[in-house]
Short mmCIF file of C-alpha atoms and ligand atoms in Angstrom, two decimals:
data_model
loop_
_atom_site.label_atom_id
_atom_site.label_comp_id
_atom_site.label_asym_id
_atom_site.label_seq_id
_atom_site.Cartn_x
_atom_site.Cartn_y
_atom_site.Cartn_z
CA MET A 3 0.00 -0.14 0.01
CA LYS A 4 1.28 3.52 -1.20
CA ASN A 5 1.96 6.34 1.53
CA LEU A 6 -0.73 9.19 0.52
CA ARG A 7 1.51 11.58 2.08
CA ASP A 8 4.69 10.54 -0.31
CA PHE A 9 2.84 12.20 -3.47
CA THR A 10 3.40 15.80 -4.64
CA TYR A 11 0.20 17.82 -5.52
CA ASN A 12 0.60 16.88 -9.27
CA GLU A 13 1.48 13.14 -8.42
CA LEU A 14 -1.68 12.75 -6.16
CA GLN A 15 -3.94 13.76 -8.93
CA GLU A 16 -2.33 11.40 -11.38
CA ASP A 17 -2.28 8.63 -8.88
CA LEU A 18 -5.76 9.12 -7.64
CA SER A 19 -6.99 9.19 -11.18
CA LYS A 20 -5.44 5.84 -11.53
CA ASN A 21 -7.69 4.49 -9.07
CA GLY A 22 -10.70 6.08 -10.35
CA ILE A 23 -10.61 9.43 -8.51
CA SER A 24 -10.24 11.51 -11.26
CA GLN A 25 -11.95 14.87 -10.27
CA LYS A 26 -8.82 17.52 -9.75
CA PHE A 27 -10.77 19.25 -6.99
CA ARG A 28 -11.55 16.08 -5.08
CA SER A 29 -7.81 15.49 -5.10
CA GLU A 30 -7.07 19.24 -4.09
CA GLN A 31 -9.78 18.44 -1.07
CA VAL A 32 -7.49 15.29 0.09
CA TYR A 33 -3.89 16.90 -0.12
CA ARG A 34 -5.69 19.77 1.77
CA TRP A 35 -6.78 17.37 4.33
CA LEU A 36 -3.24 15.74 4.47
CA HIS A 37 -1.35 18.60 5.02
CA GLN A 38 -3.07 21.41 5.98
CA HIS A 39 -5.90 19.64 8.51
CA HIS A 40 -3.04 16.90 9.40
CA VAL A 41 -5.87 14.19 9.40
CA SER A 42 -4.46 10.88 10.79
CA GLN A 43 -7.93 8.92 9.85
CA TYR A 44 -9.89 9.20 6.80
CA ASP A 45 -13.26 9.71 8.38
CA GLN A 46 -11.84 12.93 9.45
CA MET A 47 -12.05 14.01 5.88
CA CYS A 48 -15.71 15.06 6.47
CA ASN A 49 -16.43 16.64 3.06
CA ILE A 50 -15.26 13.83 1.21
CA PRO A 51 -17.79 11.04 0.20
CA HIS A 52 -18.23 7.29 1.60
CA SER A 53 -16.95 6.06 -1.54
CA VAL A 54 -14.09 7.92 -2.17
CA LYS A 55 -13.05 7.11 1.39
CA ASN A 56 -13.45 3.63 1.14
CA ASN A 57 -11.34 3.39 -2.25
CA LEU A 58 -8.69 5.50 -0.48
CA LYS A 59 -8.51 3.10 2.09
CA GLU A 60 -8.33 0.47 -0.08
CA ASN A 61 -5.25 1.63 -1.87
CA TYR A 62 -3.24 3.90 0.62
CA HIS A 63 -2.34 4.50 4.06
CA LEU A 64 -1.98 7.97 5.84
CA GLY A 65 1.77 7.39 6.98
CA ASN A 66 0.91 8.14 10.52
CA PHE A 67 3.80 8.36 13.48
CA SER A 68 3.39 7.01 16.79
CA THR A 69 4.85 9.91 19.08
CA GLU A 70 7.24 7.88 21.37
CA GLU A 71 8.52 10.73 23.49
CA VAL A 72 8.24 14.60 23.66
CA LYS A 73 11.43 16.58 25.50
CA ILE A 74 10.19 19.98 26.86
CA SER A 75 13.20 22.15 27.56
CA GLU A 76 13.01 25.30 30.06
CA ASP A 77 13.61 27.47 26.71
CA GLY A 78 10.68 26.39 25.06
CA THR A 79 12.38 23.91 22.76
CA LEU A 80 10.44 20.70 21.93
CA LYS A 81 12.29 17.65 20.81
CA PHE A 82 10.05 14.55 19.40
CA LEU A 83 10.85 11.15 18.81
CA PHE A 84 8.50 9.48 16.48
CA GLY A 85 8.01 6.11 15.58
CA LEU A 86 7.74 4.99 12.25
CA ASN A 87 5.54 1.81 10.56
CA ASP A 88 8.66 -0.31 10.62
CA ARG A 89 9.23 0.33 14.48
CA GLU A 90 12.32 2.54 13.46
CA VAL A 91 12.34 6.11 14.96
CA VAL A 92 13.27 9.73 13.88
CA GLU A 93 13.92 13.10 15.58
CA THR A 94 12.53 16.31 14.90
CA VAL A 95 12.83 19.61 17.12
CA TRP A 96 10.93 22.82 17.14
CA ILE A 97 12.80 25.54 18.32
CA PRO A 98 10.90 28.84 19.00
CA ALA A 99 12.49 32.35 18.94
CA LYS A 100 10.74 35.97 18.96
CA LYS A 101 9.54 36.09 15.82
CA ARG A 102 10.91 32.32 14.24
CA ARG A 103 9.43 29.20 14.86
CA THR A 104 11.99 26.59 13.52
CA LEU A 105 11.53 22.85 12.81
CA CYS A 106 14.60 20.80 12.30
CA ILE A 107 13.62 17.92 10.53
CA SER A 108 15.32 14.54 9.76
CA SER A 109 15.86 12.97 6.45
CA GLN A 110 16.96 9.43 7.01
CA VAL A 111 16.86 6.91 9.75
CA GLY A 112 20.59 7.05 11.01
CA CYS A 113 23.15 8.63 9.08
CA ALA A 114 26.07 6.77 6.70
CA MET A 115 28.45 10.10 7.09
CA GLY A 116 29.80 9.29 10.58
CA CYS A 117 30.83 12.88 11.67
CA ARG A 118 33.03 11.81 14.84
CA PHE A 119 30.92 14.62 16.79
CA CYS A 120 27.55 13.35 15.94
CA SER A 121 25.50 10.51 18.07
CA SER A 122 23.62 9.54 14.47
CA GLY A 123 26.81 8.97 12.76
CA ALA A 124 28.21 6.50 15.35
CA MET A 125 24.70 4.50 14.86
CA GLY A 126 25.15 4.41 10.82
CA LEU A 127 22.29 4.46 7.95
CA VAL A 128 19.46 2.48 8.43
CA ARG A 129 17.28 3.77 5.33
CA ASN A 130 16.03 6.92 3.95
CA LEU A 131 12.96 8.31 4.81
CA SER A 132 10.24 8.91 2.38
CA ALA A 133 9.12 12.18 1.26
CA GLY A 134 5.62 11.45 3.28
CA GLU A 135 7.74 10.40 6.46
CA ILE A 136 9.44 13.94 5.92
CA VAL A 137 6.46 15.82 5.76
CA ASN A 138 4.82 14.34 8.23
CA GLN A 139 6.94 15.71 10.58
CA LEU A 140 5.67 18.88 10.03
CA SER A 141 1.93 17.47 10.65
CA GLU A 142 2.57 15.69 13.88
CA VAL A 143 4.73 18.55 15.80
CA LEU A 144 1.55 21.06 14.50
CA LYS A 145 -0.72 18.80 16.56
CA HIS A 146 1.40 19.24 20.04
CA PRO A 147 -0.55 22.15 21.97
CA ASP A 148 2.55 24.12 22.78
CA VAL A 149 3.25 24.52 19.03
CA ASP A 150 1.34 27.78 17.63
CA LYS A 151 3.38 27.46 13.92
CA ILE A 152 6.31 26.45 11.66
CA THR A 153 8.11 29.57 10.12
CA HIS A 154 11.26 27.86 8.93
CA ILE A 155 12.64 24.52 8.07
CA VAL A 156 15.85 23.27 8.33
CA PHE A 157 17.33 20.05 7.25
CA MET A 158 19.39 19.67 9.94
CA GLY A 159 18.27 16.49 11.89
CA ILE A 160 19.43 13.21 11.51
CA GLY A 161 20.67 11.99 8.11
CA GLU A 162 22.34 13.69 5.01
CA PRO A 163 19.55 15.27 3.19
CA LEU A 164 21.49 15.47 -0.03
CA GLN A 165 22.21 11.64 0.22
CA ASN A 166 17.97 11.41 0.12
CA LEU A 167 17.71 14.24 -2.69
CA ARG A 168 15.06 12.92 -4.33
CA GLN A 169 12.96 12.45 -1.07
CA VAL A 170 13.85 15.46 0.07
CA MET A 171 12.83 17.50 -2.65
CA ARG A 172 9.32 15.89 -3.10
CA ALA A 173 9.07 16.89 0.16
CA VAL A 174 10.21 20.30 -0.54
CA ASP A 175 6.92 20.61 -2.94
CA THR A 176 4.92 19.70 -0.23
CA ILE A 177 6.32 22.13 2.26
CA THR A 178 6.32 25.11 -0.07
CA HIS A 179 2.91 24.23 -2.08
CA GLU A 180 0.33 27.03 -1.05
CA LYS A 181 -2.67 24.23 -0.59
CA ALA A 182 -0.06 22.61 1.80
CA PHE A 183 2.32 24.09 4.40
CA GLY A 184 2.77 27.40 2.46
CA ILE A 185 6.18 27.83 3.58
CA SER A 186 8.66 29.98 1.27
CA ALA A 187 11.51 28.09 0.00
CA SER A 188 13.34 31.17 1.10
CA ARG A 189 12.79 30.12 4.68
CA ILE A 190 14.17 26.26 3.87
CA THR A 191 17.74 25.45 4.72
CA ILE A 192 19.40 22.43 3.40
CA SER A 193 22.58 21.17 5.38
CA THR A 194 25.29 18.89 3.98
CA VAL A 195 28.45 17.56 4.95
CA GLY A 196 29.62 18.61 1.12
CA LEU A 197 28.52 15.97 -1.13
CA VAL A 198 29.72 17.61 -4.50
CA PRO A 199 27.63 15.99 -6.95
CA ALA A 200 24.46 16.51 -5.08
CA ILE A 201 25.18 20.04 -4.54
CA LYS A 202 25.51 20.87 -8.29
CA ARG A 203 22.11 18.59 -8.90
CA LEU A 204 20.29 20.41 -5.84
CA ALA A 205 21.28 23.77 -7.73
CA SER A 206 19.27 22.20 -10.81
CA TYR A 207 15.81 21.96 -8.95
CA PRO A 208 13.81 25.17 -9.01
CA TYR A 209 13.12 25.97 -5.42
CA ASN A 210 16.27 27.78 -4.55
CA VAL A 211 16.43 26.77 -0.90
CA LYS A 212 19.20 27.93 1.21
CA LEU A 213 22.38 25.81 1.41
CA ALA A 214 24.31 25.16 4.71
CA VAL A 215 27.51 23.13 4.42
CA SER A 216 29.39 21.96 7.33
CA LEU A 217 32.80 23.12 6.87
CA HIS A 218 34.21 22.42 10.60
CA SER A 219 37.86 23.03 9.48
CA SER A 220 39.67 24.48 6.51
CA PHE A 221 42.59 22.12 6.75
CA GLN A 222 41.74 19.13 4.34
CA ASP A 223 43.23 16.63 6.83
CA LYS A 224 41.81 18.09 10.07
CA ARG A 225 38.29 18.12 7.83
CA GLU A 226 38.82 14.61 7.34
CA SER A 227 39.51 13.60 10.77
CA ILE A 228 36.21 14.94 12.00
CA MET A 229 34.14 14.11 9.09
CA PRO A 230 35.39 10.89 7.34
CA MET A 231 33.32 11.96 4.32
CA ALA A 232 35.49 14.63 3.51
CA GLU A 233 38.24 12.46 2.10
CA HIS A 234 36.00 11.98 -1.25
CA PHE A 235 36.29 15.70 -2.12
CA SER A 236 38.63 17.93 -1.83
CA LEU A 237 38.34 21.58 -0.42
CA THR A 238 38.90 23.14 -4.06
CA GLU A 239 36.15 20.80 -5.23
CA LEU A 240 33.77 21.74 -2.59
CA MET A 241 34.29 25.48 -2.72
CA LYS A 242 33.95 25.14 -6.70
CA ALA A 243 30.60 23.46 -6.08
CA CYS A 244 29.49 26.06 -3.76
CA ASP A 245 30.61 28.93 -6.02
CA PHE A 246 28.32 26.93 -8.56
CA TYR A 247 25.15 27.15 -6.33
CA THR A 248 25.54 30.77 -5.14
CA ALA A 249 26.02 31.67 -8.90
CA LYS A 250 22.96 29.62 -10.08
CA THR A 251 20.65 30.65 -7.06
CA GLY A 252 21.64 33.72 -6.08
CA LYS A 253 21.94 32.43 -2.40
CA THR A 254 24.60 33.28 0.38
CA ILE A 255 26.01 29.82 1.72
CA THR A 256 26.09 29.29 5.39
CA PHE A 257 29.19 27.44 6.54
CA GLU A 258 28.92 25.52 9.66
CA TYR A 259 31.80 25.43 12.04
CA ILE A 260 31.49 23.58 15.28
CA MET A 261 34.18 24.57 17.75
CA LEU A 262 36.07 21.75 19.10
CA LYS A 263 38.81 22.64 22.01
CA GLY A 264 42.20 22.62 20.54
CA ILE A 265 41.08 20.74 17.58
CA ASN A 266 39.83 23.73 14.82
CA ASP A 267 39.88 26.79 17.21
CA THR A 268 43.23 28.27 17.15
CA GLN A 269 44.71 30.91 15.77
CA ASP A 270 45.95 29.07 12.67
CA ASN A 271 42.48 28.17 11.95
CA ILE A 272 41.12 31.74 11.96
CA VAL A 273 44.00 32.99 9.40
CA LYS A 274 43.19 29.81 7.28
CA LEU A 275 39.43 30.18 7.32
CA ALA A 276 39.41 33.70 6.44
CA ALA A 277 41.47 33.14 3.49
CA LEU A 278 39.34 30.45 2.24
CA LEU A 279 35.96 32.53 2.57
CA ARG A 280 36.71 36.07 2.60
CA LYS A 281 36.08 36.64 -1.02
CA ARG A 282 33.09 34.50 -1.14
CA ARG A 283 29.38 35.36 -0.88
CA CYS A 284 28.71 33.58 2.22
CA LYS A 285 28.54 33.69 6.09
CA VAL A 286 30.17 31.69 8.88
CA ASN A 287 27.95 30.30 11.49
CA LEU A 288 30.09 29.11 14.51
CA ILE A 289 28.08 26.35 16.81
CA PRO A 290 29.13 25.60 20.38
CA PHE A 291 29.83 21.72 20.38
CA ASN A 292 27.04 20.02 22.51
CA GLU A 293 29.09 17.35 24.45
CA THR A 294 28.09 14.02 24.58
CA PRO A 295 29.21 11.22 26.69
CA ASP A 296 31.05 8.94 24.46
CA SER A 297 32.68 12.12 22.34
CA PRO A 298 36.25 12.45 21.56
CA TYR A 299 35.80 15.91 21.70
CA GLU A 300 35.27 19.05 24.15
CA PRO A 301 33.41 22.10 23.74
CA SER A 302 35.78 25.40 23.06
CA SER A 303 35.42 27.84 25.82
CA SER A 304 33.26 30.91 25.23
CA SER A 305 36.28 33.31 25.56
CA THR A 306 37.52 31.44 22.55
CA LEU A 307 34.35 31.39 20.74
CA GLN A 308 34.34 35.44 21.03
CA ARG A 309 37.96 35.39 19.84
CA PHE A 310 37.30 33.29 16.76
CA GLN A 311 34.43 35.50 16.06
CA LYS A 312 36.25 38.64 16.24
CA GLY A 313 39.44 37.14 14.33
CA LEU A 314 37.49 36.14 11.51
CA GLU A 315 35.05 39.51 11.56
CA SER A 316 38.54 41.59 11.61
CA LYS A 317 39.53 39.66 8.36
CA GLY A 318 36.07 40.53 6.40
CA VAL A 319 34.38 37.22 7.03
CA SER A 320 30.59 37.64 8.19
CA VAL A 321 30.08 35.60 11.49
CA THR A 322 27.00 34.63 13.44
CA LEU A 323 27.00 32.52 16.67
CA ARG A 324 24.60 30.16 17.35
CA THR A 325 22.81 30.04 20.54
CA PRO A 326 22.64 26.63 21.88
CA ARG A 327 18.80 25.81 22.36
CA GLY A 328 17.42 22.83 24.57
CA ARG A 329 20.46 21.58 25.99
CA ASP A 330 19.03 20.01 29.02
CA ILE A 331 16.66 17.73 26.62
CA VAL A 332 19.76 16.67 24.64
CA ALA A 333 18.29 18.40 21.42
CA ALA A 334 21.59 17.85 19.46
CA CYS A 335 21.61 15.84 16.17
CA GLY A 336 20.77 12.11 16.84
CA GLN A 337 21.24 12.45 20.89
CA LEU A 338 17.46 11.08 21.66
CA ARG A 339 17.42 8.46 19.12
CA HIS A 340 20.63 7.19 20.19
CA ILE A 341 19.67 6.95 24.03
CA SER A 342 16.24 5.63 22.48
CA GLN A 343 18.28 2.74 20.74
CA GLN A 344 20.77 2.36 23.79
CA ASN A 345 17.72 1.55 26.04
CA LYS A 346 16.21 -0.77 23.46
CA ALA A 347 19.40 -3.00 23.61
CA VAL A 348 19.30 -3.25 27.39
S1 LIG B 425 26.40 15.40 11.76
FE1 LIG B 425 24.55 15.12 10.23
S2 LIG B 425 25.75 14.35 8.52
FE2 LIG B 425 27.08 13.76 10.33
S3 LIG B 425 26.76 11.96 10.90
FE3 LIG B 425 25.40 13.37 12.29
S4 LIG B 425 23.31 13.39 11.09
FE4 LIG B 425 24.92 12.54 9.76
#
């Protein structure tokens, strides 16, 4: 049986008509029930005739999740652990700020990239999420009583989105569609470890989403030691792909830089990073490291963070410093799923 949430707007019309539901307005009604009213049962679709509902029940499932756990931080951040049909779990984090309500969503179950600072990397890839499983994270979060809205989406949860590009972009189609979530593509950020061919493919899609690239070091050998996937692409190739993305989409790229004590936070890193980025249309986002029990790294001190930021700015690089959110609820990528898997194993 197919997951009804997997389809884009156009695909849904096509597939429903193959099953005898050929009126366009009917397909549009179903689409709205799924992505604007977030229904979890066919009987909630009150303007759909019984015969059509029975047809839908016979041919499609709704891709419902079970909510395994919700953690609420003292800063208002909510972290969800959702159970999927095959008993796998994914994490989604809702982060409220003054004006923004950002949802950090997952694109895979587990991750193959193996970044050494990340709990998900330690557990390996289980499978890709389907487009429906990606968009249903929004619907499920919107049902929580503390959640008023979602204004921004970041693909920075579990998984490497560019390794699951087709499903991610089908999900982006639904997230941006005016008859679904209606969130502008300029408010969607896709984050990657730097898969060069996929960055070029992403540039060919019509959505022009924002791109964030995990850099973490401007020294090739150091970068490879932090992110093993980096050995497949040189920094020169990566920068060329980023320049291509900027030229094609007009978007400023964000380079993510997690601050690791004694690893990538020294003066020579400031000099090398500034030389790499100074002339590019980009900004650097410095991320305080959220320490995990089995991590080989320690976080840089706050004085080092400030020195690093000022050092880059003095060399003409635009820098932001990420405010850590939800630390009391282990809100960093993959931590909740990691703990859940460990508990299962006990
Ligand atoms: S940081 Fe992201 S890409 Fe790296 S292992 Fe974790 S989930 Fe995968």
